[in-house]
């Protein structure tokens, strides 16, 4: 079985967010897919099988399956358009979050994602203690989004992972307005056995809707301030989010000793 390792939301290796992409003829059982994700130790491993004109896509963290992942979708689209669907302008995916597409846009690959509806929630002492600084405001979608007072705070404050486990939401995102970009953010996922997600696409399905409304603009250039860093070019289109970036291939190889199922 072919496995590719791709750095997403960057134009060069050793930056952006790593994803493993497994392109299969038939599905592996779920336990095996989780074991592969644990073995890879990336924030996400993507598994895809072609079904008709589209591809069925699933994402696994070392902690289990997740309902939406941006960087691994970008990485999978990059692999399929480069090696499997070389004449196509786009690939379509069937996922737990509905239909997703990855489309060539010059040097970028653009994804069409759902935007999370955000509900403002009270800032709590638990949030402040976990982050190490008190948010100005907090919002809930799938994840917890905390608005911080400055770019400096976002860059310098790495939350306490044990305390973060007790916060609501699947992931924790901290964000602020940026000098060189529209916004800066960091993403943390201890509930998925990931301390910091280097560049989180699904997190920006929370982050970008907030800043688009706050700044009164549809186009948002976002920077993720992890050690690896990453840049996302985003456009709000109603309740959908167009999210674009580049990708770089690190390796391709073969996985052995795996038993596929016909289901």
Short mmCIF file of C-alpha atoms in Angstrom, two decimals, residues 137-225:
data_model
loop_
_atom_site.label_atom_id
_atom_site.label_comp_id
_atom_site.label_asym_id
_atom_site.label_seq_id
_atom_site.Cartn_x
_atom_site.Cartn_y
_atom_site.Cartn_z
CA UNK A 137 -13.32 36.51 24.71
CA UNK A 138 -14.11 32.85 24.04
CA UNK A 139 -16.25 31.06 21.48
CA UNK A 140 -17.40 27.47 20.96
CA UNK A 141 -17.85 25.54 17.74
CA UNK A 142 -16.49 22.02 17.63
CA UNK A 143 -13.44 23.53 19.33
CA UNK A 144 -12.76 26.24 21.90
CA UNK A 145 -11.56 29.51 20.32
CA UNK A 146 -9.89 31.98 22.69
CA UNK A 147 -9.26 35.57 21.57
CA UNK A 148 -6.06 36.89 23.11
CA UNK A 149 -4.87 40.45 23.74
CA UNK A 150 -1.88 40.41 21.38
CA UNK A 151 0.16 38.49 18.84
CA UNK A 152 2.97 38.35 21.44
CA UNK A 153 0.72 36.46 23.87
CA UNK A 154 -0.29 33.93 21.20
CA UNK A 155 3.33 33.33 20.21
CA UNK A 156 4.72 33.08 23.75
CA UNK A 157 2.04 31.22 25.71
CA UNK A 158 2.00 27.43 25.36
CA UNK A 159 -0.94 26.08 27.39
CA UNK A 160 -0.64 23.55 30.17
CA UNK A 161 -1.76 20.33 28.48
CA UNK A 162 -3.15 18.69 31.62
CA UNK A 163 -5.27 21.74 32.42
CA UNK A 164 -6.31 22.06 28.76
CA UNK A 165 -7.80 18.56 28.90
CA UNK A 166 -10.47 19.93 31.25
CA UNK A 167 -11.56 22.74 28.93
CA UNK A 168 -14.61 22.38 26.66
CA UNK A 169 -14.21 21.63 22.97
CA UNK A 170 -12.18 19.09 21.05
CA UNK A 171 -9.23 21.42 20.32
CA UNK A 172 -8.06 24.68 21.85
CA UNK A 173 -7.14 27.61 19.58
CA UNK A 174 -5.58 30.89 20.67
CA UNK A 175 -5.67 33.80 18.23
CA UNK A 176 -5.04 37.53 17.91
CA UNK A 177 -4.79 40.17 15.22
CA UNK A 178 -1.37 40.21 13.51
CA UNK A 179 0.90 42.97 12.19
CA UNK A 180 1.92 41.17 8.99
CA UNK A 181 -1.17 39.00 8.49
CA UNK A 182 -4.84 39.40 9.29
CA UNK A 183 -4.55 37.02 12.22
CA UNK A 184 -2.12 34.77 14.03
CA UNK A 185 -3.04 31.58 15.88
CA UNK A 186 -1.86 28.39 17.55
CA UNK A 187 -3.78 25.12 17.97
CA UNK A 188 -3.56 22.51 20.72
CA UNK A 189 -5.15 19.04 20.85
CA UNK A 190 -4.19 17.07 23.98
CA UNK A 191 -7.55 15.25 23.82
CA UNK A 192 -6.31 13.72 20.54
CA UNK A 193 -2.86 12.87 21.97
CA UNK A 194 -1.36 15.90 20.16
CA UNK A 195 0.18 18.74 22.15
CA UNK A 196 0.35 21.33 19.35
CA UNK A 197 -1.02 20.92 15.83
CA UNK A 198 1.50 22.78 13.64
CA UNK A 199 -1.04 24.17 11.12
CA UNK A 200 -4.69 23.34 11.74
CA UNK A 201 -7.08 23.60 8.80
CA UNK A 202 -10.22 22.65 10.70
CA UNK A 203 -9.19 25.11 13.41
CA UNK A 204 -9.31 27.87 10.81
CA UNK A 205 -12.92 26.90 10.16
CA UNK A 206 -13.37 28.58 13.58
CA UNK A 207 -10.62 31.22 13.41
CA UNK A 208 -11.40 32.69 9.97
CA UNK A 209 -15.18 33.16 10.48
CA UNK A 210 -14.40 35.10 13.67
CA UNK A 211 -11.83 37.42 12.05
CA UNK A 212 -13.85 37.86 8.85
CA UNK A 213 -16.73 39.22 10.92
CA UNK A 214 -14.48 41.16 13.30
CA UNK A 215 -12.47 42.83 10.53
CA UNK A 216 -15.40 43.21 8.14
CA UNK A 217 -13.67 41.47 5.23
CA UNK A 218 -14.15 38.22 3.32
CA UNK A 219 -10.48 37.54 2.50
CA UNK A 220 -8.26 36.55 5.41
CA UNK A 221 -4.54 35.77 5.26
CA UNK A 222 -3.81 33.68 8.34
CA UNK A 223 -0.51 32.73 9.97
CA UNK A 224 -0.05 29.76 12.30
CA UNK A 225 2.74 30.51 14.75
#
